[in-house]
Amino acid sequence: AESNATLPFEETLAKIRSLVPEKLQKPQVGIVCGSGLHTLAAAIRDIVEVPYASLPGFGKSTVPGHKSALAFGLIGPGEGVPVVVMLGRLHPYEGHKLSTVVYPIRVMARLGIKNLIITNAAGALNRDIAVGTIVVIQDHIALPNMTGMNPLLGPPVGPEYPRFLPLSSAYSVGLRRLAFIAAHKLQLGVNALAEGVYAWVSGPTYETPAEGRMLRNAGADVVGMSTIPEVLAGKEEGLEVLVLSLVTNMVVIPNKYRSIRDEVEAELAGKPVARQEEVVVSHEEVLLIGKQKAEVMKSLVEKIVELIAPA
Ligand code: ADE
């Protein structure tokens, strides 16, 4: 098992203290930016970016649309709320160990954050949720976690950590309420935000139609390749966790498969054949919607942070 006992917390924290001005060293809120969403940085005042490469224990994000820096700064009016922001996240599919994927979350917890806001790009399994909607996650299904790919496998980080972490209320009701209150204050409209269940898949392949249907039938509303390891580490560290999923594409779940047999039979009988269009999801599409909706995500996160810690 991966050893949590050797995680270099002291070195990482010392490095941060040496690079970040004192007034920014005690963030209250941690934020993780998903694909194409690091423009959230524009909401941060007095920003100081620390490249992951300079931080012991940090991996490098290799995915287009992700930066690799930890940003410190202030969000909101008045003095502002000190925040720490992951500009770019690490995914298991990049080859990072699960302990590396969640290491920044544990570091943010040691910096003193109490609240963790995680954003991501996701595909919609639920046809009632349109592209561009931000889904406030209420629960998850994580097949990898259930089958041996769990970031909490191995010796606990310390003796005070629970061996069996309950996940019956992983998603903070208080923070979910703030998300809807923030959307209301920003007059985003009732359909801007939805609520739903996130299915975590390891990637890097997108789901097949049959897998999409399975996840939908299992009760998931959106599907993505990130976030859940961070949620587990955040919960283990005792944080309040909020997840906001931006829907960047609709997962195609055919009611009926195209029948090659019927097409061939019709063709051979000289009858007209109606061919179905094939739809393919792409990372470019994911990034494009991310870009278009980044502004909304930015104002929403900004407002939620303000509501967490009123000036
Ligand atoms: N991220 C964005 N869209 C996705 C999809 N359809 N499946 C998995 N992860 C995604």
Short mmCIF file of C-alpha atoms and ligand atoms in Angstrom, two decimals:
data_model
loop_
_atom_site.label_atom_id
_atom_site.label_comp_id
_atom_site.label_asym_id
_atom_site.label_seq_id
_atom_site.Cartn_x
_atom_site.Cartn_y
_atom_site.Cartn_z
CA ALA A 1 0.00 0.00 0.00
CA GLU A 2 1.05 3.59 -0.59
CA SER A 3 2.47 5.02 2.58
CA ASN A 4 0.75 8.06 3.96
CA ALA A 5 3.27 8.20 6.80
CA THR A 6 5.95 9.65 4.53
CA LEU A 7 3.90 12.49 3.05
CA PRO A 8 6.12 15.62 3.14
CA PHE A 9 3.63 17.98 4.81
CA GLU A 10 6.25 19.94 6.79
CA GLU A 11 8.40 20.63 3.71
CA THR A 12 5.39 21.68 1.61
CA LEU A 13 4.03 23.99 4.31
CA ALA A 14 7.48 25.53 4.89
CA LYS A 15 7.81 26.22 1.16
CA ILE A 16 4.39 27.88 1.06
CA ARG A 17 5.26 30.02 4.09
CA SER A 18 8.47 31.12 2.38
CA LEU A 19 6.72 32.17 -0.85
CA VAL A 20 3.33 33.55 0.25
CA PRO A 21 2.79 36.85 2.13
CA GLU A 22 1.70 36.32 5.71
CA LYS A 23 -1.81 37.78 5.32
CA LEU A 24 -2.57 35.11 2.69
CA GLN A 25 -1.13 32.15 4.58
CA LYS A 26 -4.34 31.25 6.45
CA PRO A 27 -7.00 30.68 3.79
CA GLN A 28 -10.57 29.98 4.95
CA VAL A 29 -11.80 28.41 1.74
CA GLY A 30 -10.12 26.00 -0.68
CA ILE A 31 -11.19 25.88 -4.31
CA VAL A 32 -10.40 23.32 -7.02
CA CYS A 33 -10.75 24.46 -10.64
CA GLY A 34 -11.94 21.93 -13.20
CA SER A 35 -11.27 21.72 -16.94
CA GLY A 36 -11.26 25.18 -18.50
CA LEU A 37 -12.35 26.77 -15.21
CA HIS A 38 -9.05 28.22 -13.98
CA THR A 39 -10.22 31.64 -15.21
CA LEU A 40 -11.63 31.70 -11.68
CA ALA A 41 -8.24 33.21 -10.90
CA ALA A 42 -9.63 36.51 -12.22
CA ALA A 43 -11.82 36.70 -9.10
CA ILE A 44 -8.79 36.66 -6.81
CA ARG A 45 -7.14 39.87 -5.58
CA ASP A 46 -3.49 40.16 -4.52
CA ILE A 47 -2.95 36.79 -6.18
CA VAL A 48 0.28 34.87 -5.58
CA GLU A 49 0.76 31.74 -7.68
CA VAL A 50 3.02 28.95 -6.49
CA PRO A 51 3.82 26.43 -9.24
CA TYR A 52 3.15 22.80 -8.25
CA ALA A 53 6.68 22.07 -9.49
CA SER A 54 8.10 24.04 -6.55
CA LEU A 55 5.99 22.22 -3.94
CA PRO A 56 7.28 18.93 -2.46
CA GLY A 57 4.73 16.13 -2.89
CA PHE A 58 2.78 17.86 -5.67
CA GLY A 59 2.31 16.25 -9.07
CA LYS A 60 2.04 18.19 -12.33
CA SER A 61 -1.26 18.51 -14.20
CA THR A 62 -0.78 17.40 -17.80
CA VAL A 63 -4.31 17.95 -19.13
CA PRO A 64 -5.03 20.78 -21.61
CA GLY A 65 -7.22 23.37 -19.86
CA HIS A 66 -5.42 22.85 -16.54
CA LYS A 67 -2.65 25.00 -15.11
CA SER A 68 -0.32 23.64 -12.43
CA ALA A 69 -0.24 26.25 -9.69
CA LEU A 70 -1.59 26.83 -6.23
CA ALA A 71 -2.96 30.37 -6.00
CA PHE A 72 -3.31 32.40 -2.80
CA GLY A 73 -5.33 35.60 -2.57
CA LEU A 74 -8.52 37.35 -1.52
CA ILE A 75 -12.07 37.03 -2.81
CA GLY A 76 -15.02 39.35 -2.20
CA PRO A 77 -15.63 42.94 -1.15
CA GLY A 78 -14.05 44.77 1.79
CA GLU A 79 -10.98 43.13 3.23
CA GLY A 80 -11.89 39.98 1.35
CA VAL A 81 -11.81 36.31 2.31
CA PRO A 82 -8.40 34.59 2.07
CA VAL A 83 -8.60 31.61 -0.29
CA VAL A 84 -6.32 28.97 -1.73
CA VAL A 85 -7.08 27.80 -5.24
CA MET A 86 -5.86 24.82 -7.23
CA LEU A 87 -5.41 26.14 -10.77
CA GLY A 88 -5.48 22.73 -12.38
CA ARG A 89 -6.08 19.38 -10.74
CA LEU A 90 -4.43 15.99 -10.87
CA HIS A 91 -6.29 12.94 -12.17
CA PRO A 92 -5.54 9.24 -11.65
CA TYR A 93 -5.70 8.73 -15.45
CA GLU A 94 -2.61 10.95 -15.87
CA GLY A 95 -0.73 8.26 -13.99
CA HIS A 96 -0.72 10.02 -10.64
CA LYS A 97 -1.07 7.85 -7.57
CA LEU A 98 -4.32 8.43 -5.71
CA SER A 99 -2.32 9.70 -2.73
CA THR A 100 -0.72 12.31 -5.04
CA VAL A 101 -4.11 13.30 -6.47
CA VAL A 102 -5.44 14.15 -3.01
CA TYR A 103 -2.23 15.51 -1.49
CA PRO A 104 -3.08 19.18 -2.29
CA ILE A 105 -6.41 18.73 -0.47
CA ARG A 106 -4.59 17.53 2.64
CA VAL A 107 -2.17 20.46 2.38
CA MET A 108 -5.06 22.94 2.07
CA ALA A 109 -6.63 21.39 5.18
CA ARG A 110 -3.34 21.91 7.04
CA LEU A 111 -3.32 25.55 5.92
CA GLY A 112 -6.56 25.87 7.87
CA ILE A 113 -9.38 25.84 5.33
CA LYS A 114 -12.75 24.69 6.67
CA ASN A 115 -14.65 24.68 3.38
CA LEU A 116 -13.73 23.07 0.08
CA ILE A 117 -15.41 24.08 -3.19
CA ILE A 118 -14.66 21.66 -6.03
CA THR A 119 -15.58 22.42 -9.64
CA ASN A 120 -15.46 20.10 -12.62
CA ALA A 121 -16.67 19.56 -16.16
CA ALA A 122 -19.06 16.64 -16.55
CA GLY A 123 -21.29 14.90 -19.05
CA ALA A 124 -25.05 14.81 -18.41
CA LEU A 125 -26.70 11.39 -18.16
CA ASN A 126 -30.01 12.95 -17.19
CA ARG A 127 -31.73 14.35 -20.30
CA ASP A 128 -33.49 17.00 -18.20
CA ILE A 129 -30.16 18.65 -17.45
CA ALA A 130 -29.04 20.86 -20.36
CA VAL A 131 -25.50 21.65 -21.48
CA GLY A 132 -24.31 24.73 -19.60
CA THR A 133 -26.20 23.87 -16.40
CA ILE A 134 -24.24 23.85 -13.15
CA VAL A 135 -25.19 20.81 -11.08
CA VAL A 136 -24.91 21.06 -7.31
CA ILE A 137 -23.84 17.54 -6.37
CA GLN A 138 -25.91 15.86 -3.66
CA ASP A 139 -24.37 12.36 -3.71
CA HIS A 140 -22.11 10.15 -5.80
CA ILE A 141 -21.59 6.70 -7.26
CA ALA A 142 -17.93 5.77 -7.50
CA LEU A 143 -17.42 2.34 -9.02
CA PRO A 144 -13.61 2.72 -8.70
CA ASN A 145 -13.94 3.39 -4.94
CA MET A 146 -16.11 0.32 -4.50
CA THR A 147 -13.73 -1.95 -6.37
CA GLY A 148 -10.28 -1.21 -5.00
CA MET A 149 -9.32 2.20 -6.38
CA ASN A 150 -9.99 4.25 -3.27
CA PRO A 151 -7.72 7.14 -2.22
CA LEU A 152 -8.11 6.15 1.43
CA LEU A 153 -6.68 2.65 0.94
CA GLY A 154 -3.62 1.99 3.06
CA PRO A 155 -2.53 3.16 6.48
CA PRO A 156 -4.40 6.27 7.66
CA VAL A 157 -2.53 9.60 7.51
CA GLY A 158 -2.49 9.70 11.31
CA PRO A 159 -3.88 7.89 14.35
CA GLU A 160 -6.69 10.44 14.69
CA TYR A 161 -8.08 9.57 11.25
CA PRO A 162 -11.14 7.29 11.03
CA ARG A 163 -10.48 3.82 9.58
CA PHE A 164 -13.98 3.56 8.11
CA LEU A 165 -15.13 6.95 6.87
CA PRO A 166 -18.92 7.30 6.64
CA LEU A 167 -20.13 8.97 3.43
CA SER A 168 -23.83 9.16 4.19
CA SER A 169 -23.64 12.96 4.25
CA ALA A 170 -20.59 13.73 2.17
CA TYR A 171 -22.05 16.82 0.53
CA SER A 172 -22.56 19.72 2.92
CA VAL A 173 -26.20 20.80 3.13
CA GLY A 174 -25.09 24.19 4.43
CA LEU A 175 -22.85 24.83 1.42
CA ARG A 176 -25.46 23.51 -1.02
CA ARG A 177 -27.93 26.00 0.45
CA LEU A 178 -25.38 28.78 -0.03
CA ALA A 179 -24.94 27.76 -3.69
CA PHE A 180 -28.66 28.24 -4.36
CA ILE A 181 -28.81 31.44 -2.33
CA ALA A 182 -25.82 32.76 -4.31
CA ALA A 183 -27.48 31.86 -7.63
CA HIS A 184 -30.62 33.67 -6.50
CA LYS A 185 -28.68 36.79 -5.48
CA LEU A 186 -26.90 36.74 -8.85
CA GLN A 187 -30.28 36.34 -10.61
CA LEU A 188 -28.96 33.42 -12.62
CA GLY A 189 -32.50 32.10 -13.21
CA VAL A 190 -34.09 28.92 -11.85
CA ASN A 191 -32.62 26.66 -14.53
CA ALA A 192 -29.00 27.76 -14.15
CA LEU A 193 -28.47 25.35 -11.27
CA ALA A 194 -29.70 21.79 -10.87
CA GLU A 195 -29.16 19.10 -8.23
CA GLY A 196 -27.90 15.63 -8.94
CA VAL A 197 -25.75 12.58 -8.39
CA TYR A 198 -22.18 12.40 -9.81
CA ALA A 199 -20.81 9.14 -11.18
CA TRP A 200 -17.02 8.87 -11.02
CA VAL A 201 -15.25 6.88 -13.71
CA SER A 202 -11.49 6.59 -13.93
CA GLY A 203 -11.23 7.62 -17.59
CA PRO A 204 -9.37 8.41 -19.80
CA THR A 205 -11.91 6.79 -22.12
CA TYR A 206 -15.33 8.35 -22.31
CA GLU A 207 -18.16 5.99 -21.44
CA THR A 208 -19.71 3.66 -24.01
CA PRO A 209 -23.45 4.05 -24.63
CA ALA A 210 -24.09 0.90 -22.57
CA GLU A 211 -21.97 2.24 -19.71
CA GLY A 212 -23.79 5.57 -19.88
CA ARG A 213 -27.11 3.75 -19.69
CA MET A 214 -25.90 1.65 -16.77
CA LEU A 215 -24.83 4.72 -14.80
CA ARG A 216 -28.12 6.48 -15.59
CA ASN A 217 -30.10 3.41 -14.51
CA ALA A 218 -28.04 3.28 -11.34
CA GLY A 219 -29.26 6.78 -10.48
CA ALA A 220 -26.49 9.09 -11.65
CA ASP A 221 -27.26 12.44 -13.31
CA VAL A 222 -23.76 13.41 -14.45
CA VAL A 223 -20.51 11.56 -15.11
CA GLY A 224 -16.91 12.68 -14.84
CA MET A 225 -13.31 11.58 -14.33
CA SER A 226 -12.34 13.66 -11.30
CA THR A 227 -13.44 15.13 -7.98
CA ILE A 228 -14.41 12.07 -5.95
CA PRO A 229 -10.90 11.32 -4.62
CA GLU A 230 -10.75 14.97 -3.51
CA VAL A 231 -14.16 14.70 -1.84
CA LEU A 232 -13.04 11.63 0.15
CA ALA A 233 -9.80 13.25 1.31
CA GLY A 234 -11.67 16.47 2.14
CA LYS A 235 -14.21 14.56 4.24
CA GLU A 236 -11.45 12.62 5.94
CA GLU A 237 -9.75 15.92 6.79
CA GLY A 238 -13.03 17.13 8.35
CA LEU A 239 -13.89 19.74 5.70
CA GLU A 240 -17.29 20.92 4.52
CA VAL A 241 -17.41 19.94 0.85
CA LEU A 242 -19.32 21.47 -2.06
CA VAL A 243 -19.12 20.13 -5.63
CA LEU A 244 -20.26 22.14 -8.67
CA SER A 245 -20.34 20.25 -11.97
CA LEU A 246 -20.57 22.22 -15.19
CA VAL A 247 -22.37 20.14 -17.83
CA THR A 248 -20.28 20.36 -21.01
CA ASN A 249 -21.95 17.62 -23.08
CA MET A 250 -24.90 15.26 -23.16
CA VAL A 251 -24.02 11.60 -22.84
CA VAL A 252 -25.70 9.78 -25.71
CA ILE A 253 -27.87 6.99 -24.35
CA PRO A 254 -29.79 5.46 -27.27
CA ASN A 255 -33.19 3.95 -26.45
CA LYS A 256 -32.52 1.54 -29.23
CA TYR A 257 -29.28 0.51 -30.93
CA ARG A 258 -28.86 1.08 -34.65
CA SER A 259 -29.53 -2.37 -36.13
CA ILE A 260 -26.95 -3.24 -38.73
CA ARG A 261 -28.97 -6.37 -39.50
CA ASP A 262 -32.08 -4.33 -40.34
CA GLU A 263 -30.05 -1.87 -42.42
CA VAL A 264 -28.43 -4.64 -44.46
CA GLU A 265 -31.72 -6.43 -44.98
CA ALA A 266 -33.40 -3.20 -46.14
CA GLU A 267 -30.48 -2.35 -48.41
CA LEU A 268 -30.47 -5.81 -50.01
CA ALA A 269 -34.24 -5.60 -50.52
CA GLY A 270 -33.75 -2.24 -52.30
CA LYS A 271 -35.64 -0.32 -49.60
CA PRO A 272 -34.62 3.15 -48.31
CA VAL A 273 -32.35 2.99 -45.27
CA ALA A 274 -32.51 5.63 -42.52
CA ARG A 275 -29.04 5.93 -41.03
CA GLN A 276 -28.61 7.43 -37.58
CA GLU A 277 -26.18 10.27 -36.98
CA GLU A 278 -23.36 9.30 -34.67
CA VAL A 279 -22.45 11.75 -31.93
CA VAL A 280 -18.96 11.80 -30.46
CA VAL A 281 -17.87 13.65 -27.33
CA SER A 282 -14.55 15.51 -27.39
CA HIS A 283 -12.30 17.31 -24.93
CA GLU A 284 -12.46 20.38 -27.23
CA GLU A 285 -16.24 20.52 -26.70
CA VAL A 286 -15.69 20.18 -22.96
CA LEU A 287 -13.21 23.09 -22.97
CA LEU A 288 -15.41 25.26 -25.21
CA ILE A 289 -18.43 25.05 -22.89
CA GLY A 290 -16.07 25.53 -19.94
CA LYS A 291 -14.85 28.74 -21.52
CA GLN A 292 -18.38 29.97 -22.30
CA LYS A 293 -19.63 29.28 -18.79
CA ALA A 294 -16.45 30.10 -16.87
CA GLU A 295 -17.75 33.59 -16.11
CA VAL A 296 -20.95 32.22 -14.50
CA MET A 297 -18.96 29.66 -12.50
CA LYS A 298 -16.59 32.43 -11.40
CA SER A 299 -19.37 34.74 -10.13
CA LEU A 300 -21.11 31.83 -8.43
CA VAL A 301 -18.00 30.66 -6.56
CA GLU A 302 -17.14 34.28 -5.69
CA LYS A 303 -20.61 34.83 -4.21
CA ILE A 304 -20.57 31.52 -2.31
CA VAL A 305 -17.23 32.45 -0.73
CA GLU A 306 -18.70 35.82 0.31
CA LEU A 307 -21.67 34.05 1.88
CA ILE A 308 -19.44 31.56 3.70
CA ALA A 309 -17.51 34.34 5.36
CA PRO A 310 -19.59 37.53 5.34
CA ALA A 311 -17.43 40.65 5.29
N1 ADE B 1 -16.13 15.05 -18.55
C1 ADE B 1 -16.82 15.84 -19.39
N2 ADE B 1 -17.69 15.12 -20.09
C2 ADE B 1 -17.55 13.84 -19.71
C3 ADE B 1 -18.15 12.62 -20.06
N3 ADE B 1 -19.09 12.58 -20.99
N4 ADE B 1 -17.75 11.49 -19.45
C4 ADE B 1 -16.81 11.54 -18.52
N5 ADE B 1 -16.20 12.64 -18.13
C5 ADE B 1 -16.55 13.79 -18.72
#
